[in-house]
Short mmCIF file of C-alpha atoms and ligand atoms in Angstrom, two decimals:
data_model
loop_
_atom_site.label_atom_id
_atom_site.label_comp_id
_atom_site.label_asym_id
_atom_site.label_seq_id
_atom_site.Cartn_x
_atom_site.Cartn_y
_atom_site.Cartn_z
CA MET A 28 -64.62 93.28 19.57
CA ALA A 29 -60.70 91.66 19.88
CA SER A 30 -59.96 90.87 16.47
CA VAL A 31 -58.79 86.87 15.84
CA PRO A 32 -53.83 86.57 15.35
CA ALA A 33 -53.62 86.51 12.24
CA ASN A 34 -52.26 82.96 11.16
CA PRO A 35 -47.85 83.27 9.77
CA ASN A 36 -48.71 79.37 8.08
CA LYS A 37 -51.82 80.26 6.90
CA ALA A 38 -50.59 83.24 6.10
CA LEU A 39 -47.15 82.58 4.03
CA TRP A 40 -49.80 79.69 1.60
CA GLU A 41 -52.92 81.75 1.27
CA LYS A 42 -49.48 84.72 -0.31
CA GLY A 43 -49.13 84.61 -4.30
CA ASP A 44 -50.93 82.37 -6.13
CA PHE A 45 -49.47 78.24 -5.69
CA THR A 46 -51.32 77.22 -8.29
CA ARG A 47 -48.81 78.41 -10.52
CA ILE A 48 -46.34 75.99 -9.24
CA ALA A 49 -48.53 73.55 -8.97
CA ASP A 50 -49.35 73.69 -12.50
CA THR A 51 -46.17 72.22 -13.04
CA MET A 52 -46.56 69.56 -11.04
CA ARG A 53 -49.35 67.57 -12.48
CA GLU A 54 -47.58 64.78 -13.74
CA SER A 55 -45.51 63.63 -11.27
CA GLY A 56 -49.24 64.66 -9.01
CA GLU A 57 -50.70 61.05 -11.42
CA ALA A 58 -47.96 59.29 -10.95
CA LEU A 59 -47.17 59.20 -7.24
CA VAL A 60 -50.88 57.84 -6.59
CA GLN A 61 -50.64 55.36 -9.10
CA ARG A 62 -47.28 54.75 -7.25
CA ILE A 63 -49.32 53.93 -4.06
CA GLY A 64 -52.09 52.16 -5.14
CA VAL A 65 -55.20 54.11 -4.82
CA SER A 66 -58.66 52.05 -6.05
CA LYS A 67 -61.75 52.79 -6.37
CA GLY A 68 -64.38 53.36 -3.54
CA LEU A 69 -60.89 53.39 -1.45
CA LYS A 70 -61.80 56.31 1.30
CA VAL A 71 -58.73 59.17 0.91
CA LEU A 72 -57.76 62.26 3.24
CA ASP A 73 -55.36 64.23 1.50
CA LEU A 74 -54.04 67.11 4.18
CA GLY A 75 -51.74 69.60 2.46
CA CYS A 76 -54.13 69.79 -1.09
CA GLY A 77 -53.55 72.81 -3.20
CA ASP A 78 -55.22 72.27 -5.00
CA GLY A 79 -55.46 69.26 -6.12
CA THR A 80 -52.66 67.87 -8.24
CA THR A 81 -52.66 64.12 -5.43
CA ALA A 82 -56.15 64.50 -4.50
CA ILE A 83 -57.93 65.14 -8.17
CA PRO A 84 -56.27 62.21 -9.58
CA ALA A 85 -57.11 60.05 -6.68
CA ALA A 86 -61.15 61.00 -7.07
CA LYS A 87 -60.00 59.70 -11.13
CA ALA A 88 -58.93 56.69 -9.72
CA GLY A 89 -62.30 55.83 -8.10
CA ALA A 90 -61.01 57.21 -4.26
CA ASP A 91 -64.22 59.64 -1.96
CA VAL A 92 -61.37 61.90 -1.20
CA THR A 93 -61.24 64.81 0.86
CA GLY A 94 -59.25 67.73 0.84
CA VAL A 95 -58.24 69.89 3.16
CA ASP A 96 -55.92 73.19 3.03
CA ILE A 97 -55.55 75.13 5.09
CA ALA A 98 -55.05 77.20 2.47
CA ARG A 99 -58.87 79.31 1.32
CA ASN A 100 -57.95 80.32 -2.07
CA LEU A 101 -56.03 76.66 -2.70
CA VAL A 102 -59.67 75.10 -0.75
CA GLU A 103 -61.64 76.98 -3.71
CA ALA A 104 -59.71 77.61 -6.84
CA ALA A 105 -58.91 72.21 -6.01
CA THR A 106 -63.49 72.66 -5.82
CA LYS A 107 -63.66 74.27 -9.09
CA ARG A 108 -60.79 72.17 -10.61
CA ALA A 109 -62.41 69.32 -9.98
CA ALA A 110 -66.22 71.09 -10.41
CA ALA A 111 -64.87 71.17 -14.02
CA MET A 112 -63.83 67.72 -14.46
CA GLY A 113 -66.73 66.90 -13.10
CA LEU A 114 -65.71 64.98 -10.21
CA LYS A 115 -68.82 63.90 -7.84
CA ASN A 116 -66.44 62.15 -5.43
CA ILE A 117 -64.17 64.68 -4.08
CA THR A 118 -65.21 67.85 -1.62
CA PHE A 119 -62.10 70.43 -0.17
CA ARG A 120 -62.88 72.11 2.85
CA GLU A 121 -60.13 73.75 4.94
CA GLY A 122 -58.75 73.03 8.37
CA ASP A 123 -55.56 72.76 10.33
CA ALA A 124 -53.56 69.69 9.79
CA THR A 125 -52.49 69.63 13.32
CA HIS A 126 -56.10 70.11 14.53
CA LEU A 127 -58.70 67.93 12.52
CA GLN A 128 -61.60 69.77 13.53
CA GLY A 129 -65.20 68.30 12.66
CA ILE A 130 -63.24 65.51 11.55
CA ALA A 131 -63.91 61.69 12.65
CA ASP A 132 -61.33 59.49 14.32
CA GLN A 133 -61.42 55.63 12.09
CA SER A 134 -62.66 57.82 9.30
CA PHE A 135 -59.62 57.33 6.19
CA ASP A 136 -58.68 53.87 4.52
CA LEU A 137 -55.37 56.16 3.70
CA SER A 138 -54.32 59.26 4.20
CA VAL A 139 -51.85 61.70 2.37
CA SER A 140 -50.25 64.63 2.60
CA ILE A 141 -47.48 65.46 -0.24
CA PHE A 142 -45.46 68.22 0.61
CA GLY A 143 -48.27 69.45 2.99
CA ALA A 144 -48.65 68.66 5.65
CA MET A 145 -44.39 68.61 6.67
CA PHE A 146 -45.13 73.01 6.65
CA ALA A 147 -47.44 72.55 10.23
CA PRO A 148 -45.98 73.67 12.74
CA LYS A 149 -45.74 71.12 15.23
CA PRO A 150 -44.77 68.26 14.42
CA PHE A 151 -46.01 66.16 16.83
CA ASP A 152 -49.55 67.10 16.28
CA VAL A 153 -49.82 66.59 13.25
CA ALA A 154 -48.76 63.14 12.91
CA LYS A 155 -51.21 62.72 15.70
CA GLU A 156 -54.22 63.94 13.96
CA MET A 157 -53.08 62.06 11.22
CA VAL A 158 -52.73 58.78 13.00
CA ARG A 159 -56.50 59.59 14.57
CA VAL A 160 -58.29 59.86 11.64
CA THR A 161 -56.53 57.32 9.93
CA LYS A 162 -58.77 53.51 10.35
CA PRO A 163 -57.05 50.99 11.55
CA GLY A 164 -55.27 48.55 8.91
CA GLY A 165 -55.34 51.47 6.81
CA ARG A 166 -51.71 53.91 5.73
CA VAL A 167 -50.73 56.85 6.19
CA VAL A 168 -48.30 58.37 3.49
CA MET A 169 -46.67 61.62 3.31
CA GLY A 170 -43.99 62.99 0.61
CA ASN A 171 -41.88 64.92 2.27
CA TRP A 172 -38.77 67.29 0.91
CA ILE A 173 -34.93 66.12 2.65
CA PRO A 174 -33.07 69.03 4.65
CA ASN A 175 -29.96 69.53 2.53
CA ASP A 176 -30.16 66.92 -0.16
CA PRO A 177 -29.13 68.01 -3.40
CA THR A 178 -31.96 68.41 -5.74
CA LEU A 179 -34.42 71.10 -6.69
CA VAL A 180 -36.54 72.21 -3.67
CA ALA A 181 -33.17 71.38 -0.65
CA GLN A 182 -31.63 73.75 -2.24
CA ILE A 183 -34.19 76.39 -2.66
CA LEU A 184 -34.82 76.50 0.91
CA LYS A 185 -31.35 76.22 0.87
CA VAL A 186 -29.82 79.22 -1.12
CA SER A 187 -33.38 81.32 0.13
CA SER A 188 -32.29 81.34 4.27
CA ALA A 189 -28.92 83.51 3.44
CA TYR A 190 -31.29 85.93 2.57
CA THR A 191 -33.70 86.14 5.61
CA PRO A 192 -33.68 86.76 8.74
CA PRO A 193 -33.14 83.77 10.97
CA PRO A 194 -36.89 82.24 11.81
CA PRO A 195 -38.69 83.14 15.39
CA GLU A 196 -37.80 81.04 18.57
CA GLY A 197 -39.78 77.97 18.52
CA PHE A 198 -39.60 77.48 14.80
CA ILE A 199 -39.30 73.45 13.97
CA SER A 200 -37.74 73.50 10.25
CA PRO A 201 -40.53 72.09 8.21
CA MET A 202 -37.32 69.50 6.46
CA THR A 203 -37.45 68.12 9.42
CA TRP A 204 -40.35 65.48 8.04
CA GLY A 205 -38.09 64.44 5.82
CA VAL A 206 -35.38 62.86 7.96
CA GLU A 207 -36.14 59.19 8.22
CA ALA A 208 -35.28 59.29 12.96
CA ASN A 209 -37.70 62.44 12.90
CA VAL A 210 -40.49 60.41 11.60
CA ILE A 211 -40.24 57.06 13.38
CA GLU A 212 -39.87 59.28 17.10
CA ARG A 213 -43.63 61.78 15.80
CA PHE A 214 -44.98 58.64 14.97
CA GLY A 215 -43.85 56.53 17.68
CA ALA A 216 -45.23 59.22 19.82
CA ALA A 217 -48.75 58.83 18.04
CA GLY A 218 -48.30 55.18 19.42
CA ILE A 219 -46.61 53.44 15.94
CA PRO A 220 -44.35 51.31 16.22
CA ALA A 221 -40.49 51.85 14.14
CA ASP A 222 -40.98 48.55 12.46
CA ARG A 223 -44.50 50.25 11.01
CA ILE A 224 -43.46 52.12 9.39
CA SER A 225 -41.43 52.37 6.13
CA CYS A 226 -38.97 55.56 4.33
CA VAL A 227 -38.55 55.37 0.35
CA ARG A 228 -36.57 57.59 -1.31
CA ASP A 229 -38.52 58.95 -4.56
CA THR A 230 -38.62 61.10 -7.39
CA PHE A 231 -40.79 64.19 -8.57
CA VAL A 232 -40.55 65.63 -11.64
CA PHE A 233 -40.85 69.90 -11.93
CA ASP A 234 -42.24 70.56 -15.54
CA TYR A 235 -42.90 74.49 -16.39
CA ALA A 236 -43.23 75.41 -20.45
CA GLY A 237 -40.36 77.94 -20.38
CA SER A 238 -37.18 78.83 -19.53
CA PRO A 239 -35.56 77.78 -15.34
CA THR A 240 -35.11 81.27 -15.20
CA ALA A 241 -38.95 82.45 -16.96
CA TYR A 242 -39.49 79.59 -14.21
CA VAL A 243 -37.64 81.31 -11.14
CA ASP A 244 -39.78 84.48 -12.13
CA GLU A 245 -42.67 82.12 -11.42
CA PHE A 246 -41.90 81.45 -8.41
CA ARG A 247 -41.02 85.17 -7.17
CA LYS A 248 -44.17 85.86 -7.55
CA TYR A 249 -46.85 83.23 -6.58
CA TYR A 250 -44.98 80.88 -4.54
CA GLY A 251 -44.82 82.32 -1.11
CA PRO A 252 -41.94 81.30 0.59
CA THR A 253 -39.61 83.06 -2.81
CA MET A 254 -41.77 85.70 -2.93
CA ASN A 255 -40.85 86.80 1.46
CA ALA A 256 -37.03 85.87 0.03
CA PHE A 257 -37.86 88.19 -1.93
CA GLU A 258 -39.12 90.69 -0.06
CA ALA A 259 -36.37 90.66 3.21
CA ALA A 260 -34.43 90.58 -0.71
CA GLU A 261 -35.64 93.50 -1.73
CA LYS A 262 -34.94 95.08 1.93
CA ASN A 263 -31.21 94.55 1.88
CA GLY A 264 -30.39 95.76 -2.08
CA ARG A 265 -30.00 92.23 -2.12
CA ALA A 266 -32.34 90.95 -4.72
CA ALA A 267 -30.28 91.16 -8.25
CA ASP A 268 -28.59 88.06 -6.36
CA LEU A 269 -30.72 86.27 -5.18
CA LYS A 270 -32.35 85.84 -8.08
CA LYS A 271 -29.17 85.22 -10.04
CA GLU A 272 -28.13 82.49 -7.47
CA LEU A 273 -31.84 80.44 -8.23
CA ASP A 274 -31.26 81.46 -11.51
CA GLU A 275 -28.28 79.64 -11.77
CA LEU A 276 -29.66 77.09 -9.17
CA PHE A 277 -31.97 76.19 -11.55
CA THR A 278 -30.71 76.63 -14.86
CA LYS A 279 -28.45 74.03 -13.18
CA HIS A 280 -30.62 71.58 -12.84
CA ASN A 281 -32.70 71.35 -15.79
CA THR A 282 -32.78 68.76 -18.27
CA SER A 283 -35.45 69.41 -21.10
CA LYS A 284 -32.92 71.11 -23.93
CA THR A 285 -36.31 73.70 -24.99
CA ALA A 286 -38.55 74.26 -21.50
CA THR A 287 -37.92 73.58 -18.06
CA SER A 288 -37.36 69.72 -16.52
CA ILE A 289 -36.50 69.17 -13.04
CA PRO A 290 -36.97 66.10 -11.14
CA ALA A 291 -36.11 66.41 -7.14
CA THR A 292 -36.21 63.94 -4.60
CA PHE A 293 -37.93 63.17 -1.85
CA LEU A 294 -38.96 60.91 1.32
CA ARG A 295 -42.00 59.01 0.91
CA ILE A 296 -43.68 57.30 3.93
CA THR A 297 -45.48 54.83 4.36
CA VAL A 298 -47.14 53.86 7.96
CA ASN A 299 -49.06 50.46 8.17
CA ARG A 300 -52.02 51.69 11.23
C1 LIG B 418 -46.65 73.69 -1.32
S1 LIG B 418 -47.61 72.48 -1.04
C2 LIG B 418 -48.62 71.59 -1.78
C3 LIG B 418 -49.55 71.51 -2.24
C4 LIG B 418 -50.06 70.29 -2.22
N1 LIG B 418 -50.37 69.03 -1.69
C5 LIG B 418 -49.11 69.42 -4.00
O1 LIG B 418 -48.52 68.14 -4.28
O2 LIG B 418 -48.87 69.67 -4.95
C6 LIG B 418 -47.82 73.02 0.93
C7 LIG B 418 -49.87 73.06 1.32
O3 LIG B 418 -50.07 72.89 2.47
C8 LIG B 418 -50.91 73.69 2.66
N2 LIG B 418 -50.58 73.69 4.38
C9 LIG B 418 -49.54 74.51 4.62
N3 LIG B 418 -49.63 73.91 6.23
C10 LIG B 418 -50.40 73.24 6.27
C11 LIG B 418 -51.47 72.87 7.67
N4 LIG B 418 -51.04 73.56 8.82
N5 LIG B 418 -52.30 72.37 7.50
C12 LIG B 418 -53.29 71.57 6.50
N6 LIG B 418 -52.61 72.03 4.85
C13 LIG B 418 -51.42 73.43 5.50
C14 LIG B 418 -50.77 74.92 2.00
O4 LIG B 418 -51.82 75.81 1.93
C15 LIG B 418 -49.74 74.28 1.08
O5 LIG B 418 -51.45 74.02 0.42
#
């Protein structure tokens, strides 16, 4: 039997254990769910849901939630977390944001993706799928990191990219989702006029119960993209340089005197379907 070629997008996120990073994002996830207005009975899709940082608070608010993620380990972790909380109004399943197999047109009042679908290849397909599964009169909400932003996540990427080989030809950076003109073009191609799309800057805070340098070690051990950067750096004998640069970055952005608390700016997009 011919083997199915590996999906690098899936492999990246199944690598390590993103739940270790997600654990430092919970409070902002809950606050974001409140800000975007999730109410009882709303049918919500969380795309690229990870282990449920957004999906679980949405279910706690009474919404009827479906979480979809490409990483099998994260779908399992999300399912376990929701079960441990006794939530019955939430299900998780494996799926790809570029092709939401088995999800009917116009299924959801709110399709949300917080730092999730931005990582899928084929951004035009992602926009088309998010619009397709959302009901007319419903909303699509995305949270996307912003390229070249001075805050943490864009800077991690910038530092890491200097240690990793260039991406394959034709690769579209996930960070392009943080540029308003691209958002308008992608949702425009999915049939949404620009006056139905709004973009605002918002903040997510990463809270870790240790020092900034210990937090860098968590990224190094558990966060797929950073693991890859360190693997590439090790091959060139440059891992200590990468660690030093990231230690400096995390320390510079830390606002806590006793642990680690780092705010990061993102683009919050609302599409009125
Ligand atoms: C940075 S994590 C964010 C997870 C979660 N939304 C959160 O805020 O904690 C990115 C997530 O997107 C998922 N992802 C990446 N590419 C995807 C794709 N093509 N389809 C569905 N999920 C995807 C990853 O598996 C991962 O869980």
